[in-house]
């Protein structure tokens, strides 16, 4: 799956997985992309997102650096889990750092006739924007070997996903993108070899 500036691959099945996927490996998360992620995942409203975009560089910088640190640490941690490698303390610290500052509680909030659980931070500031991502990442890390974290079977894709399927045999980040591409390639191979058979 290719990344474009406006599209976010939100198919990871868990918030922290989507957060990791939002930044391609070896690329840096930009402020615009971070806000786009927060909006797309309903962490902030479009209105709040627009406000955040107009923040002065000095105010945005600290959150952006923390977001990059968190994303990098989660990517490393998830990759280690897939390879059944030991978790390094340096990947855990950025997660704990956010969990620590974002003390708060959950609250039921009514919206359009439905109720949803929303996290209410005790402290103001911008760090709470990363609270749900850090919490989601912590949950997956704590699941350890039970976590159904996977890497897309397309070697050119690189997206992580959490296998929530009933059969637990999901192989692709997206059937529509990587799954189909693989099927088409397999069909072409089969077709080609059939043609070459005397
Ligand atoms: Zn894929």
PDB file of C-alpha atoms and ligand atoms in Angstrom:
ATOM      1  CA  UNK A   1       0.000   0.000   0.000  1.00  0.00           C
ATOM      2  CA  UNK A   2       1.414   3.368  -0.889  1.00  0.00           C
ATOM      3  CA  UNK A   3       1.181   6.367   1.366  1.00  0.00           C
ATOM      4  CA  UNK A   4      -0.108   9.650   0.129  1.00  0.00           C
ATOM      5  CA  UNK A   5      -0.127  12.947   1.943  1.00  0.00           C
ATOM      6  CA  UNK A   6      -3.859  12.999   2.505  1.00  0.00           C
ATOM      7  CA  UNK A   7      -4.632   9.324   3.027  1.00  0.00           C
ATOM      8  CA  UNK A   8      -4.073   7.513   6.282  1.00  0.00           C
ATOM      9  CA  UNK A   9      -4.144   3.731   6.313  1.00  0.00           C
ATOM     10  CA  UNK A  10      -6.579   3.306   9.211  1.00  0.00           C
ATOM     11  CA  UNK A  11      -6.925  -0.460   8.981  1.00  0.00           C
ATOM     12  CA  UNK A  12      -4.750  -1.541  11.887  1.00  0.00           C
ATOM     13  CA  UNK A  13      -7.694  -2.548  14.057  1.00  0.00           C
ATOM     14  CA  UNK A  14      -6.235  -0.835  17.129  1.00  0.00           C
ATOM     15  CA  UNK A  15      -5.509   2.837  17.663  1.00  0.00           C
ATOM     16  CA  UNK A  16      -1.807   2.455  18.434  1.00  0.00           C
ATOM     17  CA  UNK A  17      -1.325   0.238  15.372  1.00  0.00           C
ATOM     18  CA  UNK A  18      -2.923   2.906  13.198  1.00  0.00           C
ATOM     19  CA  UNK A  19      -0.701   5.475  14.845  1.00  0.00           C
ATOM     20  CA  UNK A  20       2.427   3.510  13.948  1.00  0.00           C
ATOM     21  CA  UNK A  21       1.139   2.997  10.398  1.00  0.00           C
ATOM     22  CA  UNK A  22       0.522   6.738  10.034  1.00  0.00           C
ATOM     23  CA  UNK A  23       4.265   7.294   9.713  1.00  0.00           C
ATOM     24  CA  UNK A  24       6.088   5.295   7.039  1.00  0.00           C
ATOM     25  CA  UNK A  25       9.306   3.689   8.303  1.00  0.00           C
ATOM     26  CA  UNK A  26      12.303   6.021   7.943  1.00  0.00           C
ATOM     27  CA  UNK A  27      10.021   9.035   7.642  1.00  0.00           C
ATOM     28  CA  UNK A  28       9.180  11.678  10.195  1.00  0.00           C
ATOM     29  CA  UNK A  29       5.701  12.456  11.348  1.00  0.00           C
ATOM     30  CA  UNK A  30       4.734  15.984  10.369  1.00  0.00           C
ATOM     31  CA  UNK A  31       2.543  18.288  12.434  1.00  0.00           C
ATOM     32  CA  UNK A  32      -0.122  18.301   9.696  1.00  0.00           C
ATOM     33  CA  UNK A  33      -0.171  14.510   9.526  1.00  0.00           C
ATOM     34  CA  UNK A  34      -0.406  14.232  13.296  1.00  0.00           C
ATOM     35  CA  UNK A  35      -3.436  16.553  13.348  1.00  0.00           C
ATOM     36  CA  UNK A  36      -4.924  14.656  10.417  1.00  0.00           C
ATOM     37  CA  UNK A  37      -4.520  11.423  12.403  1.00  0.00           C
ATOM     38  CA  UNK A  38      -6.098  12.913  15.543  1.00  0.00           C
ATOM     39  CA  UNK A  39      -9.056  14.111  13.476  1.00  0.00           C
ATOM     40  CA  UNK A  40      -9.483  10.921  11.471  1.00  0.00           C
ATOM     41  CA  UNK A  41      -9.560   8.831  14.638  1.00  0.00           C
ATOM     42  CA  UNK A  42     -12.004  11.198  16.397  1.00  0.00           C
ATOM     43  CA  UNK A  43      -9.520  12.110  19.108  1.00  0.00           C
ATOM     44  CA  UNK A  44     -10.190  15.734  18.229  1.00  0.00           C
ATOM     45  CA  UNK A  45     -13.020  17.365  16.320  1.00  0.00           C
ATOM     46  CA  UNK A  46     -12.389  18.996  12.959  1.00  0.00           C
ATOM     47  CA  UNK A  47     -12.820  22.343  14.693  1.00  0.00           C
ATOM     48  CA  UNK A  48     -10.205  21.543  17.327  1.00  0.00           C
ATOM     49  CA  UNK A  49      -7.939  20.166  14.597  1.00  0.00           C
ATOM     50  CA  UNK A  50      -8.140  23.459  12.730  1.00  0.00           C
ATOM     51  CA  UNK A  51      -7.228  25.295  15.950  1.00  0.00           C
ATOM     52  CA  UNK A  52      -4.252  23.008  16.520  1.00  0.00           C
ATOM     53  CA  UNK A  53      -2.997  23.679  13.006  1.00  0.00           C
ATOM     54  CA  UNK A  54      -2.735  27.369  13.761  1.00  0.00           C
ATOM     55  CA  UNK A  55      -0.675  26.887  16.929  1.00  0.00           C
ATOM     56  CA  UNK A  56       2.671  28.668  16.957  1.00  0.00           C
ATOM     57  CA  UNK A  57       5.628  26.429  16.206  1.00  0.00           C
ATOM     58  CA  UNK A  58       6.911  26.702  19.785  1.00  0.00           C
ATOM     59  CA  UNK A  59       3.692  25.276  21.217  1.00  0.00           C
ATOM     60  CA  UNK A  60       3.400  22.526  18.634  1.00  0.00           C
ATOM     61  CA  UNK A  61       7.022  21.426  18.743  1.00  0.00           C
ATOM     62  CA  UNK A  62       6.927  19.683  22.130  1.00  0.00           C
ATOM     63  CA  UNK A  63       3.890  17.590  21.245  1.00  0.00           C
ATOM     64  CA  UNK A  64       5.267  16.741  17.825  1.00  0.00           C
ATOM     65  CA  UNK A  65       8.541  15.520  19.341  1.00  0.00           C
ATOM     66  CA  UNK A  66       6.660  13.405  21.888  1.00  0.00           C
ATOM     67  CA  UNK A  67       4.464  11.975  19.134  1.00  0.00           C
ATOM     68  CA  UNK A  68       7.491  11.009  17.062  1.00  0.00           C
ATOM     69  CA  UNK A  69       9.149   9.466  20.101  1.00  0.00           C
ATOM     70  CA  UNK A  70       6.009   7.497  20.911  1.00  0.00           C
ATOM     71  CA  UNK A  71       5.522   6.350  17.313  1.00  0.00           C
ATOM     72  CA  UNK A  72       9.142   5.262  16.988  1.00  0.00           C
ATOM     73  CA  UNK A  73       9.049   3.381  20.298  1.00  0.00           C
ATOM     74  CA  UNK A  74       5.792   1.606  19.427  1.00  0.00           C
ATOM     75  CA  UNK A  75       7.103   0.619  15.993  1.00  0.00           C
ATOM     76  CA  UNK A  76      10.221  -0.860  17.603  1.00  0.00           C
ATOM     77  CA  UNK A  77       8.166  -2.602  20.282  1.00  0.00           C
ATOM     78  CA  UNK A  78       5.675  -4.059  17.782  1.00  0.00           C
ATOM     79  CA  UNK A  79       8.464  -5.247  15.471  1.00  0.00           C
ATOM     80  CA  UNK A  80      10.171  -6.931  18.427  1.00  0.00           C
ATOM     81  CA  UNK A  81       6.906  -8.647  19.376  1.00  0.00           C
ATOM     82  CA  UNK A  82       6.530 -10.021  15.854  1.00  0.00           C
ATOM     83  CA  UNK A  83      10.055 -11.379  15.968  1.00  0.00           C
ATOM     84  CA  UNK A  84       9.530 -12.648  19.517  1.00  0.00           C
ATOM     85  CA  UNK A  85      12.456 -10.542  20.667  1.00  0.00           C
ATOM     86  CA  UNK A  86      12.981  -9.021  24.053  1.00  0.00           C
ATOM     87  CA  UNK A  87      11.370  -5.676  24.756  1.00  0.00           C
ATOM     88  CA  UNK A  88      13.874  -2.871  25.350  1.00  0.00           C
ATOM     89  CA  UNK A  89      13.374  -0.459  28.193  1.00  0.00           C
ATOM     90  CA  UNK A  90      13.931   2.472  25.828  1.00  0.00           C
ATOM     91  CA  UNK A  91      10.749   1.563  23.892  1.00  0.00           C
ATOM     92  CA  UNK A  92       8.696   1.271  27.058  1.00  0.00           C
ATOM     93  CA  UNK A  93       9.746   4.605  28.572  1.00  0.00           C
ATOM     94  CA  UNK A  94       8.081   6.867  25.966  1.00  0.00           C
ATOM     95  CA  UNK A  95       4.809   4.971  26.460  1.00  0.00           C
ATOM     96  CA  UNK A  96       4.998   5.305  30.241  1.00  0.00           C
ATOM     97  CA  UNK A  97       5.940   8.947  29.875  1.00  0.00           C
ATOM     98  CA  UNK A  98       2.605   9.687  28.203  1.00  0.00           C
ATOM     99  CA  UNK A  99       0.617   7.403  30.519  1.00  0.00           C
ATOM    100  CA  UNK A 100       2.116   9.205  33.477  1.00  0.00           C
ATOM    101  CA  UNK A 101       1.266  12.748  32.434  1.00  0.00           C
ATOM    102  CA  UNK A 102      -2.169  11.919  31.208  1.00  0.00           C
ATOM    103  CA  UNK A 103      -3.893  11.060  34.422  1.00  0.00           C
ATOM    104  CA  UNK A 104      -7.604  11.299  34.128  1.00  0.00           C
ATOM    105  CA  UNK A 105     -10.746   9.250  34.020  1.00  0.00           C
ATOM    106  CA  UNK A 106     -13.290   7.886  31.585  1.00  0.00           C
ATOM    107  CA  UNK A 107     -16.713   9.436  31.351  1.00  0.00           C
ATOM    108  CA  UNK A 108     -19.889   8.589  29.488  1.00  0.00           C
ATOM    109  CA  UNK A 109     -20.636  11.329  26.984  1.00  0.00           C
ATOM    110  CA  UNK A 110     -23.902  11.535  25.059  1.00  0.00           C
ATOM    111  CA  UNK A 111     -23.685  12.273  21.363  1.00  0.00           C
ATOM    112  CA  UNK A 112     -26.421  12.014  18.738  1.00  0.00           C
ATOM    113  CA  UNK A 113     -28.552   9.806  20.956  1.00  0.00           C
ATOM    114  CA  UNK A 114     -25.711   7.359  21.677  1.00  0.00           C
ATOM    115  CA  UNK A 115     -23.296   7.095  24.558  1.00  0.00           C
ATOM    116  CA  UNK A 116     -19.604   6.739  24.235  1.00  0.00           C
ATOM    117  CA  UNK A 117     -16.803   6.536  26.752  1.00  0.00           C
ATOM    118  CA  UNK A 118     -14.516   9.507  26.559  1.00  0.00           C
ATOM    119  CA  UNK A 119     -11.265  10.095  28.350  1.00  0.00           C
ATOM    120  CA  UNK A 120     -11.255  13.252  30.463  1.00  0.00           C
ATOM    121  CA  UNK A 121      -7.739  14.437  31.319  1.00  0.00           C
ATOM    122  CA  UNK A 122      -6.978  15.903  34.692  1.00  0.00           C
ATOM    123  CA  UNK A 123      -4.306  18.181  33.311  1.00  0.00           C
ATOM    124  CA  UNK A 124      -4.718  20.615  30.473  1.00  0.00           C
ATOM    125  CA  UNK A 125      -1.991  20.944  27.887  1.00  0.00           C
ATOM    126  CA  UNK A 126      -1.539  18.990  24.717  1.00  0.00           C
ATOM    127  CA  UNK A 127      -0.074  15.727  25.981  1.00  0.00           C
ATOM    128  CA  UNK A 128      -3.507  14.244  26.599  1.00  0.00           C
ATOM    129  CA  UNK A 129      -3.919  14.077  22.813  1.00  0.00           C
ATOM    130  CA  UNK A 130      -1.564  11.092  22.890  1.00  0.00           C
ATOM    131  CA  UNK A 131      -3.134   9.412  25.911  1.00  0.00           C
ATOM    132  CA  UNK A 132      -5.389   7.001  24.039  1.00  0.00           C
ATOM    133  CA  UNK A 133      -2.591   6.002  21.657  1.00  0.00           C
ATOM    134  CA  UNK A 134      -0.205   5.303  24.543  1.00  0.00           C
ATOM    135  CA  UNK A 135      -2.896   3.357  26.386  1.00  0.00           C
ATOM    136  CA  UNK A 136      -3.643   1.258  23.301  1.00  0.00           C
ATOM    137  CA  UNK A 137       0.065   0.574  22.767  1.00  0.00           C
ATOM    138  CA  UNK A 138       0.522  -0.386  26.408  1.00  0.00           C
ATOM    139  CA  UNK A 139      -2.375  -2.845  26.172  1.00  0.00           C
ATOM    140  CA  UNK A 140      -0.881  -4.592  23.152  1.00  0.00           C
ATOM    141  CA  UNK A 141       2.584  -4.786  24.732  1.00  0.00           C
ATOM    142  CA  UNK A 142       1.016  -6.179  27.913  1.00  0.00           C
ATOM    143  CA  UNK A 143      -0.748  -8.880  25.877  1.00  0.00           C
ATOM    144  CA  UNK A 144       2.697 -10.185  25.007  1.00  0.00           C
ATOM    145  CA  UNK A 145       2.693 -13.454  23.102  1.00  0.00           C
ATOM    146  CA  UNK A 146      -1.136 -13.466  23.086  1.00  0.00           C
ATOM    147  CA  UNK A 147      -1.262 -10.276  21.022  1.00  0.00           C
ATOM    148  CA  UNK A 148      -2.578 -10.927  17.535  1.00  0.00           C
ATOM    149  CA  UNK A 149      -0.314  -8.348  16.043  1.00  0.00           C
ATOM    150  CA  UNK A 150       0.727  -9.044  12.448  1.00  0.00           C
ATOM    151  CA  UNK A 151       2.652  -7.549   9.579  1.00  0.00           C
ATOM    152  CA  UNK A 152       0.933  -7.457   6.189  1.00  0.00           C
ATOM    153  CA  UNK A 153       1.915 -10.485   4.083  1.00  0.00           C
ATOM    154  CA  UNK A 154       2.786  -8.218   1.173  1.00  0.00           C
ATOM    155  CA  UNK A 155       6.546  -7.743   1.612  1.00  0.00           C
ATOM    156  CA  UNK A 156       6.343  -4.311  -0.052  1.00  0.00           C
ATOM    157  CA  UNK A 157       3.618  -3.064   2.261  1.00  0.00           C
ATOM    158  CA  UNK A 158       5.078  -2.793   5.754  1.00  0.00           C
ATOM    159  CA  UNK A 159       1.791  -2.021   7.529  1.00  0.00           C
ATOM    160  CA  UNK A 160       0.997  -3.588  10.878  1.00  0.00           C
ATOM    161  CA  UNK A 161      -2.473  -4.764  11.794  1.00  0.00           C
ATOM    162  CA  UNK A 162      -4.212  -6.397  14.707  1.00  0.00           C
ATOM    163  CA  UNK A 163      -5.996  -9.555  13.666  1.00  0.00           C
ATOM    164  CA  UNK A 164      -9.516  -9.174  15.035  1.00  0.00           C
ATOM    165  CA  UNK A 165     -10.925 -11.694  12.580  1.00  0.00           C
ATOM    166  CA  UNK A 166     -12.842 -14.654  13.941  1.00  0.00           C
ATOM    167  CA  UNK A 167     -10.660 -17.163  12.146  1.00  0.00           C
ATOM    168  CA  UNK A 168      -7.489 -15.350  13.241  1.00  0.00           C
ATOM    169  CA  UNK A 169      -5.998 -15.939   9.841  1.00  0.00           C
ATOM    170  CA  UNK A 170      -6.020 -12.467   8.420  1.00  0.00           C
ATOM    171  CA  UNK A 171      -2.933 -12.027   6.253  1.00  0.00           C
ATOM    172  CA  UNK A 172      -3.353  -8.633   4.644  1.00  0.00           C
ATOM    173  CA  UNK A 173      -3.595  -5.099   5.923  1.00  0.00           C
ATOM    174  CA  UNK A 174      -6.439  -4.749   3.484  1.00  0.00           C
ATOM    175  CA  UNK A 175      -8.010  -7.403   1.288  1.00  0.00           C
ATOM    176  CA  UNK A 176      -8.967  -4.693  -1.192  1.00  0.00           C
ATOM    177  CA  UNK A 177      -5.404  -3.468  -1.596  1.00  0.00           C
ATOM    178  CA  UNK A 178      -2.684  -5.999  -0.744  1.00  0.00           C
ATOM    179  CA  UNK A 179      -4.913  -9.101  -0.736  1.00  0.00           C
ATOM    180  CA  UNK A 180      -6.239  -8.487  -4.210  1.00  0.00           C
ATOM    181  CA  UNK A 181      -2.864  -7.480  -5.540  1.00  0.00           C
ATOM    182  CA  UNK A 182      -1.463 -10.793  -4.360  1.00  0.00           C
ATOM    183  CA  UNK A 183      -4.365 -12.730  -5.863  1.00  0.00           C
ATOM    184  CA  UNK A 184      -3.909 -10.967  -9.176  1.00  0.00           C
ATOM    185  CA  UNK A 185      -0.178 -11.737  -9.133  1.00  0.00           C
ATOM    186  CA  UNK A 186      -0.827 -15.401  -8.294  1.00  0.00           C
ATOM    187  CA  UNK A 187      -3.407 -15.605 -11.074  1.00  0.00           C
ATOM    188  CA  UNK A 188      -0.960 -14.043 -13.544  1.00  0.00           C
ATOM    189  CA  UNK A 189       1.768 -16.497 -12.508  1.00  0.00           C
ATOM    190  CA  UNK A 190      -0.545 -19.468 -12.854  1.00  0.00           C
ATOM    191  CA  UNK A 191      -1.777 -18.195 -16.173  1.00  0.00           C
ATOM    192  CA  UNK A 192       1.757 -17.634 -17.440  1.00  0.00           C
ATOM    193  CA  UNK A 193       2.958 -21.101 -16.399  1.00  0.00           C
ATOM    194  CA  UNK A 194      -0.137 -22.709 -17.912  1.00  0.00           C
ATOM    195  CA  UNK A 195       0.613 -20.985 -21.179  1.00  0.00           C
ATOM    196  CA  UNK A 196       4.256 -22.109 -21.080  1.00  0.00           C
ATOM    197  CA  UNK A 197       3.363 -25.737 -20.493  1.00  0.00           C
ATOM    198  CA  UNK A 198       3.553 -27.696 -23.740  1.00  0.00           C
TER     199      UNK A 198
HETATM  200 ZN1  LIG B   1      -0.582  -4.444   3.020  1.00  0.00          ZN
END
